[in-house]
Amino acid sequence: MYETPLAGLILTGGGARAAYQVGVLRALARMRRECGADLTRNPFGVIVGTSAGAINAASLACGADDFESAVERVCQVWRDFHAEQVYRADSLGVIRSGAQWLTMLSIGWVIARWRRARPRSLLDNEPLAELLQRMVPLARLRLMLRSKQLHGLAVSASSYTSGLHVTFYDAAAQIEPWTRSQRIAVQRRISHAHLLASSAIPFVFPASSIELDGVAQWFGDGSMRQTAPISPAVHLGAQKLLVIGAGRMHEPPGRKLDAQAGYPSLAQIAGHALSNIFLDALAVDVERLRRINHTLSLLPESALAQTALRPIDVLVIAPSQRLDDIAAEHQNALPVPVRAMLRGMGVTGQGRDARGAALASYLLFEAPYTRALMDLGEADAMARRDEVAAFFGWGAGRRALAISGEAQAAA
């Protein structure tokens, strides 16, 4: 059984940056043991994920009856990661996808006259489908829901066909789908196709086809057009939320830029665009939640009784260091063919001489980088041990959460 009150876990997107989440989860498993918590109960009754966070979320959901084993399974993948497990990084694979795609961007009108070349993305993520079969045993998900080990799982994707942001969810009970401006929810069994769609970084990975309303639609990364990443957890019944971010919220300011560096490279622009897609919506939604919470705290009891909004605790754990800077230290870990291709976009150097690290930070599915992010996630979570213990009610004598009394934002 999961713990009550019902806690929700929100895992955001960010490609290889999602390794940070795994470090935080590893710290949570460690804290549970050290605090003497009931290890037979799942700390999260509701799990919500987007992009790479959707893969981590689904893996945890399928192991909801043994949280520590589920975390360890995810840790094993991220600890020993190689890019070849996510996308084709060999010379032939890169030529067939990325090199051809970049060529089409430059002289595509010439090629189109003599060859039907229609590359779909910068990288071919076919290997990821095989990894998902091992990492996410979805056959167990229905068992977890039926046995009340899990209340609900939700993953989000963005439809290129309809333009809508869609949250696919599965739950132990029938939950009324919700509809908001430009976003809808659909209750159905989660499949590996949903995970591939949710994690299909725009331009980088190809779209995935999913049937919706009897029509095959093309879907891409769920972080696109995701204006309210907290909303699915609230709709699934979460009464308190742990949000694990992947950048910007607690990061220090960026490095001072050289004004003489000239026009930004394609890699700089792409990295900036991806950061906007993956990171900004969560920060805005948390800020909006806190503003509304503060407003609700000023209402008299009589007025509060007339609204459907109710108090909810929220704890946000996000990187204390810039993940771009960590990626800069590991750019040379990228496979040689991928480095060669990205060099044409402006991803060069390493350390203080690195350029294009923001883009590389999403594609560095290599152990030196993912382990560094896992270590940072674990350290950041352990540094807030008292807050985490108080949030879950683990152990006696823990100080109260500084943000207790916050209230639920309009989902």
PDB file of C-alpha atoms in Angstrom, residues 240-242 312-316 384-393 398-406:
ATOM      1  CA  LYS A 240       1.122  16.742  -1.322  1.00  0.00           C
ATOM      2  CA  LEU A 241       3.788  16.991  -3.994  1.00  0.00           C
ATOM      3  CA  LEU A 242       7.490  16.320  -4.361  1.00  0.00           C
ATOM      4  CA  ILE A 312      -1.311  20.903  -0.026  1.00  0.00           C
ATOM      5  CA  ASP A 313       2.373  20.681   0.870  1.00  0.00           C
ATOM      6  CA  VAL A 314       4.887  21.011  -1.950  1.00  0.00           C
ATOM      7  CA  LEU A 315       8.613  20.368  -1.820  1.00  0.00           C
ATOM      8  CA  VAL A 316      10.842  21.213  -4.783  1.00  0.00           C
ATOM      9  CA  ARG A 384      17.709  18.986   2.776  1.00  0.00           C
ATOM     10  CA  ARG A 385      17.256  15.830   4.800  1.00  0.00           C
ATOM     11  CA  ASP A 386      15.178  17.475   7.551  1.00  0.00           C
ATOM     12  CA  GLU A 387      12.740  18.992   5.046  1.00  0.00           C
ATOM     13  CA  VAL A 388      12.346  15.693   3.222  1.00  0.00           C
ATOM     14  CA  ALA A 389      11.828  13.742   6.458  1.00  0.00           C
ATOM     15  CA  ALA A 390       9.228  16.255   7.633  1.00  0.00           C
ATOM     16  CA  PHE A 391       7.468  16.147   4.257  1.00  0.00           C
ATOM     17  CA  PHE A 392       7.001  12.380   4.507  1.00  0.00           C
ATOM     18  CA  GLY A 393       6.716  12.227   8.291  1.00  0.00           C
ATOM     19  CA  ARG A 398      11.954  16.544  12.500  1.00  0.00           C
ATOM     20  CA  ARG A 399      11.413  20.257  12.125  1.00  0.00           C
ATOM     21  CA  ALA A 400       8.312  21.425  10.284  1.00  0.00           C
ATOM     22  CA  LEU A 401       8.471  22.198   6.602  1.00  0.00           C
ATOM     23  CA  ALA A 402       9.224  25.840   5.934  1.00  0.00           C
ATOM     24  CA  ILE A 403       6.590  25.809   3.237  1.00  0.00           C
ATOM     25  CA  SER A 404       3.860  24.035   5.231  1.00  0.00           C
ATOM     26  CA  GLY A 405       0.408  25.386   4.841  1.00  0.00           C
ATOM     27  CA  GLU A 406       0.761  26.067   1.151  1.00  0.00           C
TER      28      GLU A 406
END
